[in-house]
CSV table of C-alpha atoms in Angstrom, one decimal:
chain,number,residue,atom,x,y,z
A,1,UNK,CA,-9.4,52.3,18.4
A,2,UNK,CA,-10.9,53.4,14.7
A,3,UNK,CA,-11.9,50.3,12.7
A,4,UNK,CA,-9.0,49.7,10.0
A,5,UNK,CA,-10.3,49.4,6.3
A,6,UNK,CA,-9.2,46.1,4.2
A,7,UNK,CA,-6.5,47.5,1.9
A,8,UNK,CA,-7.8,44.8,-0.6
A,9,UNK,CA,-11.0,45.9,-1.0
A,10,UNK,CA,-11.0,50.0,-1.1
A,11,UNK,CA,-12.5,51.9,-3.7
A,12,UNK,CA,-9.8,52.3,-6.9
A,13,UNK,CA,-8.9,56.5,-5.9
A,14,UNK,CA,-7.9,58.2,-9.0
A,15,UNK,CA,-8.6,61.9,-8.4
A,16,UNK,CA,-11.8,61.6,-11.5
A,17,UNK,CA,-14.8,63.9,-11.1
A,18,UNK,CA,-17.8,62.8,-9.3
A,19,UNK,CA,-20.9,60.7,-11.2
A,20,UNK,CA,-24.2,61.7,-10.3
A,21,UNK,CA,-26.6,59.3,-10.8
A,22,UNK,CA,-30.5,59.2,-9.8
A,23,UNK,CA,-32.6,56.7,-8.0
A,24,UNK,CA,-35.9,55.1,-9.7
A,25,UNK,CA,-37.3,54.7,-6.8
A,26,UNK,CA,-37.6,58.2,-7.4
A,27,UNK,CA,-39.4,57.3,-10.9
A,28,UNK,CA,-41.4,54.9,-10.2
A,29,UNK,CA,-44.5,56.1,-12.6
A,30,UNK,CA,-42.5,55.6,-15.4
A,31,UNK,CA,-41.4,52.5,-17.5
A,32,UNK,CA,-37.7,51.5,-17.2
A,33,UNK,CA,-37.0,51.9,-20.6
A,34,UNK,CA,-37.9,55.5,-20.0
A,35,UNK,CA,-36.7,56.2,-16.9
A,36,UNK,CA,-33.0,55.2,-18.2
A,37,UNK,CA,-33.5,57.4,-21.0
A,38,UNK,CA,-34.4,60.5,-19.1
A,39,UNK,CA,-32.0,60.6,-16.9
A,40,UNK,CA,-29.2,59.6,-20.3
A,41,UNK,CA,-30.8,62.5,-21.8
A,42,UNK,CA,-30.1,64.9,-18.7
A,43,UNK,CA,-26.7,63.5,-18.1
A,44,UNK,CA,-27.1,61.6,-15.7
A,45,UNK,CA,-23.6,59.2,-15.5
A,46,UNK,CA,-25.6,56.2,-13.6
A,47,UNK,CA,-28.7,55.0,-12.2
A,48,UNK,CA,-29.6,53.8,-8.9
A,49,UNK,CA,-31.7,50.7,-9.7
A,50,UNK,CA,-34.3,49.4,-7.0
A,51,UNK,CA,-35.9,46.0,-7.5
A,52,UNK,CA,-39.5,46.6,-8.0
A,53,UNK,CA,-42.5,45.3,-9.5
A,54,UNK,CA,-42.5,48.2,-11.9
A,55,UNK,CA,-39.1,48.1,-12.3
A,56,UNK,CA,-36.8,45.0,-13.3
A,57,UNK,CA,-39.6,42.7,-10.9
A,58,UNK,CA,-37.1,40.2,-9.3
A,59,UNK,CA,-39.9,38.3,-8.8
A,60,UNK,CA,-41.0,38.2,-12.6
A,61,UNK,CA,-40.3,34.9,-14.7
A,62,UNK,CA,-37.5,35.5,-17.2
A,63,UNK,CA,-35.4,37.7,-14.8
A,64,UNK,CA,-32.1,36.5,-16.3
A,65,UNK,CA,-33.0,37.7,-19.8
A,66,UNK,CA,-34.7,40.7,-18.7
A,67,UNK,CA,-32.0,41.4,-16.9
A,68,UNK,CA,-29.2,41.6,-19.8
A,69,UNK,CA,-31.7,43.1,-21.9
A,70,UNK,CA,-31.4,46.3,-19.4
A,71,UNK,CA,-27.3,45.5,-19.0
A,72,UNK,CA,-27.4,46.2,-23.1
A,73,UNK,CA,-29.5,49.1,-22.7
A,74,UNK,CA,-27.1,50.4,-19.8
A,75,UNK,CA,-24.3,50.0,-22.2
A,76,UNK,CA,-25.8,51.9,-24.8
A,77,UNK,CA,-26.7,54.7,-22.9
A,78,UNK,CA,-23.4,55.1,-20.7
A,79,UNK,CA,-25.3,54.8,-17.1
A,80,UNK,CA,-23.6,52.9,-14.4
A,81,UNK,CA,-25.7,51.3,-11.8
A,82,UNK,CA,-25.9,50.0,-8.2
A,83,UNK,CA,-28.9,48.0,-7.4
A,84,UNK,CA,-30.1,49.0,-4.6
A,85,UNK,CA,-33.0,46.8,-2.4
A,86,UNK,CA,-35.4,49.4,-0.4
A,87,UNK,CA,-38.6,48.5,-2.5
A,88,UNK,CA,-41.5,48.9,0.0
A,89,UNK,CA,-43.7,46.5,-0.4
A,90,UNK,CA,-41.7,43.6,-3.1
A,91,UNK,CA,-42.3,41.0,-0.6
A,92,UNK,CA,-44.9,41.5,1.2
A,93,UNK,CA,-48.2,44.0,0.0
A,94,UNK,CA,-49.0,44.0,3.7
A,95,UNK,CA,-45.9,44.9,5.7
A,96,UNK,CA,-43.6,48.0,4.3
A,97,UNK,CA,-40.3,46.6,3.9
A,98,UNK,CA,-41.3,43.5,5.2
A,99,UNK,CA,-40.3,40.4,5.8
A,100,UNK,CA,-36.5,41.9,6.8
A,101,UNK,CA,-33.4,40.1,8.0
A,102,UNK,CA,-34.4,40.4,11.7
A,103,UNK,CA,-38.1,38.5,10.9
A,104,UNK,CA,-39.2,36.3,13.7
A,105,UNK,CA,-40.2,33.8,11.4
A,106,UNK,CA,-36.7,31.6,9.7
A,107,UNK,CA,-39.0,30.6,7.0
A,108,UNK,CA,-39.6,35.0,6.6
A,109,UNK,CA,-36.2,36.0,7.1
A,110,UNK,CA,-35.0,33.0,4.4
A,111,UNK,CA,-37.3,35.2,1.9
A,112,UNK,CA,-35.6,38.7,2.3
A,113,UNK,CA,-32.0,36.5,2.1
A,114,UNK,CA,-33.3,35.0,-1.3
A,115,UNK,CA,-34.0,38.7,-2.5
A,116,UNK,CA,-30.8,39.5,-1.7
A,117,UNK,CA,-28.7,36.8,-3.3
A,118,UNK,CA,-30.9,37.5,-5.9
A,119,UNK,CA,-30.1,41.1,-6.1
A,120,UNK,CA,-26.7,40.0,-5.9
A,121,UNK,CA,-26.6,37.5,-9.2
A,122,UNK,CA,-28.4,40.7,-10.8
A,123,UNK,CA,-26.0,43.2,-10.2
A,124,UNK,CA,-23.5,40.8,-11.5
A,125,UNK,CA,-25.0,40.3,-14.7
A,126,UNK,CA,-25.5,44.2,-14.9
A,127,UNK,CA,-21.8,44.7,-13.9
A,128,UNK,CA,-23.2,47.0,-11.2
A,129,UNK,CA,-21.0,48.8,-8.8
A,130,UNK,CA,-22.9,47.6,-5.4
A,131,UNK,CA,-25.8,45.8,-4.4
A,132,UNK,CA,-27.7,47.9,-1.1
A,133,UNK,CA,-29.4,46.5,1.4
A,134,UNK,CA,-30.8,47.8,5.2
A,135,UNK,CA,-31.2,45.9,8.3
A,136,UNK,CA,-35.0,46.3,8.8
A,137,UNK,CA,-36.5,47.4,12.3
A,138,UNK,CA,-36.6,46.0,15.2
A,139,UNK,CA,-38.8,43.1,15.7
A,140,UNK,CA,-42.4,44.8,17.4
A,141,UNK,CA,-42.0,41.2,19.7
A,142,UNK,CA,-38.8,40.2,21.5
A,143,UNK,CA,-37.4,37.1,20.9
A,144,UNK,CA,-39.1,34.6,22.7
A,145,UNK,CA,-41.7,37.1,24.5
A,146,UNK,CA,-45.6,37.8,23.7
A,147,UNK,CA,-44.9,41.9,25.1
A,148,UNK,CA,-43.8,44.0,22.5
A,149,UNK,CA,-40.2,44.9,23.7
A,150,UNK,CA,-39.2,48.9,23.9
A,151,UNK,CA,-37.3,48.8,21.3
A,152,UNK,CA,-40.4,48.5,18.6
A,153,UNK,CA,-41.4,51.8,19.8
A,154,UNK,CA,-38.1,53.5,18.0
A,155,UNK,CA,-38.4,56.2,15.4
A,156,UNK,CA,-40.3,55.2,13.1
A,157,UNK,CA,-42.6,56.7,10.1
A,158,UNK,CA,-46.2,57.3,11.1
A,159,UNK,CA,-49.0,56.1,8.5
A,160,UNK,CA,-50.2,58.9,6.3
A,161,UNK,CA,-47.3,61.0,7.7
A,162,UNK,CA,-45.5,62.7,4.9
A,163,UNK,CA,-41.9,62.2,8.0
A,164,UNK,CA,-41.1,60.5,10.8
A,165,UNK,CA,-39.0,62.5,13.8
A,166,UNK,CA,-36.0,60.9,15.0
A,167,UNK,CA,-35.1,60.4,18.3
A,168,UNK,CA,-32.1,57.8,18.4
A,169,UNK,CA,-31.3,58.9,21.8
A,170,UNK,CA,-28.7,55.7,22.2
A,171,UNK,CA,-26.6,57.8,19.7
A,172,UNK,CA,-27.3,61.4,20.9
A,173,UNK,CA,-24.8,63.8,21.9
A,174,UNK,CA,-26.4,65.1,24.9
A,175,UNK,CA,-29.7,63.8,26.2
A,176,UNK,CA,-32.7,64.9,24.3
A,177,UNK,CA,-30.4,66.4,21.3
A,178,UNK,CA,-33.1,64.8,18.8
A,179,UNK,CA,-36.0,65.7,21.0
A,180,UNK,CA,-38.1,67.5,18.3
A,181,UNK,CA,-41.4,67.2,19.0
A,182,UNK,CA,-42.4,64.2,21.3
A,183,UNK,CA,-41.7,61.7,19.4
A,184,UNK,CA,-40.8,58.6,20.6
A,185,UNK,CA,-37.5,58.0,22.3
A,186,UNK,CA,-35.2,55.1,22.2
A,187,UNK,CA,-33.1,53.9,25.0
A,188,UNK,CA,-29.7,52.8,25.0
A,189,UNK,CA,-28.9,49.8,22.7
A,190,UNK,CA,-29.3,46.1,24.5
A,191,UNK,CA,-31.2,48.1,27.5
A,192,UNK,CA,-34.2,45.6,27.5
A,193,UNK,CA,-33.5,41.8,28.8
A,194,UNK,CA,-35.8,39.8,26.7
A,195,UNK,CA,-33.4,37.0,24.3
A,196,UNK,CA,-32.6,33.4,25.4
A,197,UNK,CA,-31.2,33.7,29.1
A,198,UNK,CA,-32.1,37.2,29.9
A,199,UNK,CA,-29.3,37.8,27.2
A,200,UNK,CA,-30.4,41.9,25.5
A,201,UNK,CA,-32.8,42.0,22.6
A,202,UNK,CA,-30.4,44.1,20.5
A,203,UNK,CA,-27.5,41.2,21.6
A,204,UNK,CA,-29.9,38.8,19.6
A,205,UNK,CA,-30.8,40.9,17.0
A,206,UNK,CA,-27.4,41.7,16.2
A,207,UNK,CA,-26.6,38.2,15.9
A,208,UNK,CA,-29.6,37.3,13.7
A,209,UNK,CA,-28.4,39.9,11.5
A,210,UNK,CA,-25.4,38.5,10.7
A,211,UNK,CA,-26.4,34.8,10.7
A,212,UNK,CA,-29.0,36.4,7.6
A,213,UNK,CA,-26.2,38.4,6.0
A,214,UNK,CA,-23.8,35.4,5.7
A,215,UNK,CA,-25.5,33.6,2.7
A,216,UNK,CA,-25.7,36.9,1.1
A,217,UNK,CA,-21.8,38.0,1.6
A,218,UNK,CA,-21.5,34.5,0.1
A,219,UNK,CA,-23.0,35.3,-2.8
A,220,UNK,CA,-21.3,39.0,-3.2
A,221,UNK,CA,-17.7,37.2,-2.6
A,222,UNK,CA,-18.5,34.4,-5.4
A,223,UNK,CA,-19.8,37.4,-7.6
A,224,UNK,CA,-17.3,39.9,-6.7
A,225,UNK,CA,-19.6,42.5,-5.9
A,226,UNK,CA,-19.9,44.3,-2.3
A,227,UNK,CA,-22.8,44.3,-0.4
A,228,UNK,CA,-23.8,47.7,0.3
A,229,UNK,CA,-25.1,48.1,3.6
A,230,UNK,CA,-27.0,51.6,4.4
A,231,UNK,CA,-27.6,53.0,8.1
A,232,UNK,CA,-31.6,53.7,7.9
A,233,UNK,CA,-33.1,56.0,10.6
A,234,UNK,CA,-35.5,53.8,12.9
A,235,UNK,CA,-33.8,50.5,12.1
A,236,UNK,CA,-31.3,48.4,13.8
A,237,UNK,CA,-28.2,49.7,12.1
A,238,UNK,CA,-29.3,53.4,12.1
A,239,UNK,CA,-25.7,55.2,12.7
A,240,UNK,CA,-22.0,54.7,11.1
A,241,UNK,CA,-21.4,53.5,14.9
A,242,UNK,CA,-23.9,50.7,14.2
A,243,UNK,CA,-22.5,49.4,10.6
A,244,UNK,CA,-19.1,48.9,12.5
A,245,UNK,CA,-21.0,46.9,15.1
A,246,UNK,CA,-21.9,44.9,12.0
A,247,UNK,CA,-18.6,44.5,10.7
A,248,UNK,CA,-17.0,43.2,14.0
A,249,UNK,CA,-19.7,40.6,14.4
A,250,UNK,CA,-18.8,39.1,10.8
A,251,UNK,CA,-15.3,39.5,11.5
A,252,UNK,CA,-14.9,42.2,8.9
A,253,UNK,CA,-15.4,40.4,5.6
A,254,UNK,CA,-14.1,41.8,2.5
A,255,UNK,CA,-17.4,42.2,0.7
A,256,UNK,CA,-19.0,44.3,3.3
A,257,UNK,CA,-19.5,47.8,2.4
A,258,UNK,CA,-21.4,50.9,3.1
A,259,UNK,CA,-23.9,53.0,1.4
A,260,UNK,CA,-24.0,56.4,3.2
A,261,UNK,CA,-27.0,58.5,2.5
A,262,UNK,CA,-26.0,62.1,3.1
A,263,UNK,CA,-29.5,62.7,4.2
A,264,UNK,CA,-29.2,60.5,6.8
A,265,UNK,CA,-26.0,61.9,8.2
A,266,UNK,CA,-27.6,65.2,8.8
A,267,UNK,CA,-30.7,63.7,10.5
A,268,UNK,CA,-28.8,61.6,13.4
A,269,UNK,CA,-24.7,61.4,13.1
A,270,UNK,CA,-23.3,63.1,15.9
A,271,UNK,CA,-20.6,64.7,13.3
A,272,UNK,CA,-21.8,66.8,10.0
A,273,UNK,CA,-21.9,65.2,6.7
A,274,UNK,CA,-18.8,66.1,5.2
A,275,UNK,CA,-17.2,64.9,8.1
A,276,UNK,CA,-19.0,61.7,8.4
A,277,UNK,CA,-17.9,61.0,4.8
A,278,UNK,CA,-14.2,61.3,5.6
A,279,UNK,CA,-14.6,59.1,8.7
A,280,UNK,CA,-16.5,56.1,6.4
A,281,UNK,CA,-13.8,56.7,3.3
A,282,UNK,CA,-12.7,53.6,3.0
A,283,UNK,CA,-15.7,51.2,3.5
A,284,UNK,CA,-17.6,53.5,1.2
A,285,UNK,CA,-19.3,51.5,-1.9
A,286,UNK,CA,-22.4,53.9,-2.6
A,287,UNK,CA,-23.5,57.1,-1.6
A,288,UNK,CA,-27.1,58.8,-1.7
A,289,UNK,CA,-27.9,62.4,-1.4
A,290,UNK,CA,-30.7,64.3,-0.8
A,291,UNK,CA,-31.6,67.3,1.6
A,292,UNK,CA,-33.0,67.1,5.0
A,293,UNK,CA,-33.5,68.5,8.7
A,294,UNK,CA,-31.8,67.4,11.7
A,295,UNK,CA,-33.7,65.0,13.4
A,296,UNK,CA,-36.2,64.5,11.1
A,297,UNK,CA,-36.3,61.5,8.6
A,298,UNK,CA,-37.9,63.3,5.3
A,299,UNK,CA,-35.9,63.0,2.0
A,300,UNK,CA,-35.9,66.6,0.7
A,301,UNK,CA,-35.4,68.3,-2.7
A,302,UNK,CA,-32.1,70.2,-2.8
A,303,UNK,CA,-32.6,73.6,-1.0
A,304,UNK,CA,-35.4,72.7,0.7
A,305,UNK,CA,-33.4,71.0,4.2
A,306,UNK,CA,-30.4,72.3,6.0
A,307,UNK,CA,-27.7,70.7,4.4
A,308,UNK,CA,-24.3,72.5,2.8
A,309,UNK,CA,-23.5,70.4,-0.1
A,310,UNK,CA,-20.1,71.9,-1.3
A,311,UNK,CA,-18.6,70.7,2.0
A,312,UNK,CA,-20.0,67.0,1.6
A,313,UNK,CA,-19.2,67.2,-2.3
A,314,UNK,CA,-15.3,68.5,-1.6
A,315,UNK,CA,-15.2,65.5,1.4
A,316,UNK,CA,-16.0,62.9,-1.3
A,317,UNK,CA,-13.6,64.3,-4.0
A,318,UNK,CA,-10.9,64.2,-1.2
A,319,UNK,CA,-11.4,60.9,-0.2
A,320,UNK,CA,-11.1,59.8,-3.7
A,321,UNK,CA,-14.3,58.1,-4.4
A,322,UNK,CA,-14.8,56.5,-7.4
A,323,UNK,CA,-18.8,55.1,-7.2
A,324,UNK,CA,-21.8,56.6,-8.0
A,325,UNK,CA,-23.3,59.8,-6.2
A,326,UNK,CA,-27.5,58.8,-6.5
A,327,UNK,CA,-30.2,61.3,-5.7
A,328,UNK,CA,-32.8,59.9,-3.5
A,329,UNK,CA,-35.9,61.2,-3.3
A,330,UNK,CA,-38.6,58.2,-3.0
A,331,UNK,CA,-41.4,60.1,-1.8
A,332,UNK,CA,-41.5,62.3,-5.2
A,333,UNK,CA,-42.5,59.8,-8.1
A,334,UNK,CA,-45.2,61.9,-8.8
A,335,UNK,CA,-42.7,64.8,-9.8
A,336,UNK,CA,-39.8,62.3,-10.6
A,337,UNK,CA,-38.8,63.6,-14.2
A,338,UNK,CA,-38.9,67.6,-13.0
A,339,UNK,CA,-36.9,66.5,-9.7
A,340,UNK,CA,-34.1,64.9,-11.8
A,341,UNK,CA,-34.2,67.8,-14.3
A,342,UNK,CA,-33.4,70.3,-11.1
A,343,UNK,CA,-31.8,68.0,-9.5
A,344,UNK,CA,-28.5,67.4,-11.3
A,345,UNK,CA,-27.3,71.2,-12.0
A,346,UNK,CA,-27.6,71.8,-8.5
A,347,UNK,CA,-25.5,69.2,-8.2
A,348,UNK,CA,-23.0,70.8,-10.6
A,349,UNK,CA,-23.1,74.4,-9.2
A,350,UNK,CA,-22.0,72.5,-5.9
A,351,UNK,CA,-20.0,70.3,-7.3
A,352,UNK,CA,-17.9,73.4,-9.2
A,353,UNK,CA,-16.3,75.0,-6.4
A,354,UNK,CA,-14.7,71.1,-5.4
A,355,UNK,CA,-11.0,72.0,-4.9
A,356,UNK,CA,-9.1,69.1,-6.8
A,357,UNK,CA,-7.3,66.6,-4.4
A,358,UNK,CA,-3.4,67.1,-4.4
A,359,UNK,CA,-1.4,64.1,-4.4
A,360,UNK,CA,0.2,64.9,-1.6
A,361,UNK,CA,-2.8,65.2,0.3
A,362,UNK,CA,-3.7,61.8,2.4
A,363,UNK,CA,-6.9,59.8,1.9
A,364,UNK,CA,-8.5,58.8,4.9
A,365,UNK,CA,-7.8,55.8,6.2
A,366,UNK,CA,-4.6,55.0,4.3
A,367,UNK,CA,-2.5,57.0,6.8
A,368,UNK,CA,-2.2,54.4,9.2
A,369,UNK,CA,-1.2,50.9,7.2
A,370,UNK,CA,-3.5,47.4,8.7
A,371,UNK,CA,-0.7,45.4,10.5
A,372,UNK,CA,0.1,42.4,9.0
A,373,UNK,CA,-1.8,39.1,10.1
A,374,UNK,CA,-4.7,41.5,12.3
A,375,UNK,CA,-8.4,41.4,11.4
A,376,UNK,CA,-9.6,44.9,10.4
């Protein structure tokens, strides 16, 4: 049976034109201050904000009056924004992305949960849309063991490489679908007996996931802003599949919600982008886009990967979302202000042949009402 959305917490669908907005992670050589006001000046409609050291340093003293300074300079300029958490190396100069939720270490793991509630009490002071967040990857120890379990092995970016090739076999199609070019394979999800009891690595993992996120949904709930959670090639939650995993070991909560990077969708979902957008309608909260190549995890400037953007476009007009559409493209700082000046008429050209939804055209999701008293 298809998970049921909470009818209290979809996205408000009023039929508006999309809002493209642009990630600084994307930015990253320049100053805030200037970052917001390029992408103003390009028209831009929002900004997808990662907390960095060179940008809003959640770390930093003063964050709660740096922080409405940028809310006023947000009003002034007209951007919305969605903080989003993927800084590289915040935490940690050491370990990319590192400590995550799935740390070994409590003491770790408590230190990626702090970032997030802090993330959290951010976005709420800049009236943000979302706060993002990923999994991490899998542990490169099982629970409990000294042998590095198969599961570190997964896809994964190689050091110095400018991609990583995704093999997410557990997810596949048909065997060896993502097989391109010997990288390394994953098996199927909970295959390795290494937790408490002989009880499946990914069966732990899972649960430590959720035991980190609770604090955090906590926090989102008392704030009244949802916790964006965004499949990420190579980790734990990697697929739409595994974000619903997610939501049935919570129990569903109302704050939990989905970024969907249309990048991503074309690298591993079994089903194309346009149609994995319809299918995650109603626990959508952000959305990134970029280009890519199936199978391989590279963030790509428009044209430059395999994706049809009018399709993907059209699907979230359809569905009726409301958020923020962000161009992600982390691994182009160095060309960040020419990227976001080519980036957003594309955008537009794609974004011009949208057919407007009819009203008597169904959203996704709202077909089929949740019966009263059941869990979605």
């Amino acid at each position: 049976m298809s998970p049921q959305p909470n009818p209290r917490t979809a996205p408000v669908r009023t039929g508006g034109p999309l809002r493209f907005s642009y990630g600084t992670n994307g930015l990253t050589d320049l100053r805030l201050d200037d970052a917001l006001a390029l992408l103003a000046d390009l028209g831009y409609e929002g900004v997808g904000l990662t907390l960095d050291h060179m940008h809003l340093d959640p770390l930093a003293p003063d964050l709660a009056a740096r922080t409405r300074r940028i809310a006023r300079r947000l009003g002034e300029l007209g951007l919305g924004v969605t903080v989003e958490t993927g800084a590289r190396y915040v935490l940690d100069p050491a370990r990319k992305h590192g400590p995550s939720l799935l740390d070994p270490d409590p003491e770790q793991r408590a230190r990626r949960v702090d970032l997030l509630v802090t993330a959290v009490r951010v976005a709420a002071d800049l009236g943000a849309q979302a706060v993002h967040c990923f999994s991490g990857i899998r542990p490169d120890t099982a629970p409990g063991q000294g042998a590095p379990a198969p599961e570190a092995v997964a896809a994964r970016e190689t050091p110095g490489a400018a991609h990583a090739t995704v093999t997410h076999a557990a997810h596949a199609t048909h065997a060896g679908e993502w097989d391109t070019g010997g990288g390394p394979r994953v098996g199927p999800a909970g295959a390795h007996q290494g937790g408490p009891a002989g009880e499946p690595v990914d069966d732990v993992l899972w649960k430590r996931l959720g035991a980190a996120l609770d604090p955090v949904l906590d926090a989102a709930t008392d704030a009244g802003v949802p916790l964006a959670v965004e499949p990420e090639p190579g980790h734990l939650l990697a697929t739409l599949a595994d974000f619903h995993r997610l939501r049935a070991e919570l129990g569903g909560p109302d704050a939990l919600g989905l970024t969907l990077d249309i990048g991503h969708c074309q690298c591993l979902e079994p089903r194309p982008p346009a149609d994995c957008v319809r299918a995650a309608a109603p626990w959508l909260r952000h959305v990134q886009i970029e280009d890519m190549r199936r199978g391989v995890h590279e963030h790509l400037p428009f044209g430059e990967g395999e994706i049809d953007f009018p399709p993907v476009l059209e699907a979230l007009a359809d569905v009726g979302y409301q958020g923020l559409v962000s161009v992600e493209l982390p691994r182009h700082s160095h060309a960040g202000p020419d990227q976001a000046r080519r980036s957003l008429p594309l955008l537009h050209r794609a974004a011009a042949t949208v057919r407007p939804r009819s009203a008597d055209r169904p959203i996704p999701g709202e077909s089929d009402p949740v019966p009263e008293g059941r869990t979605p």
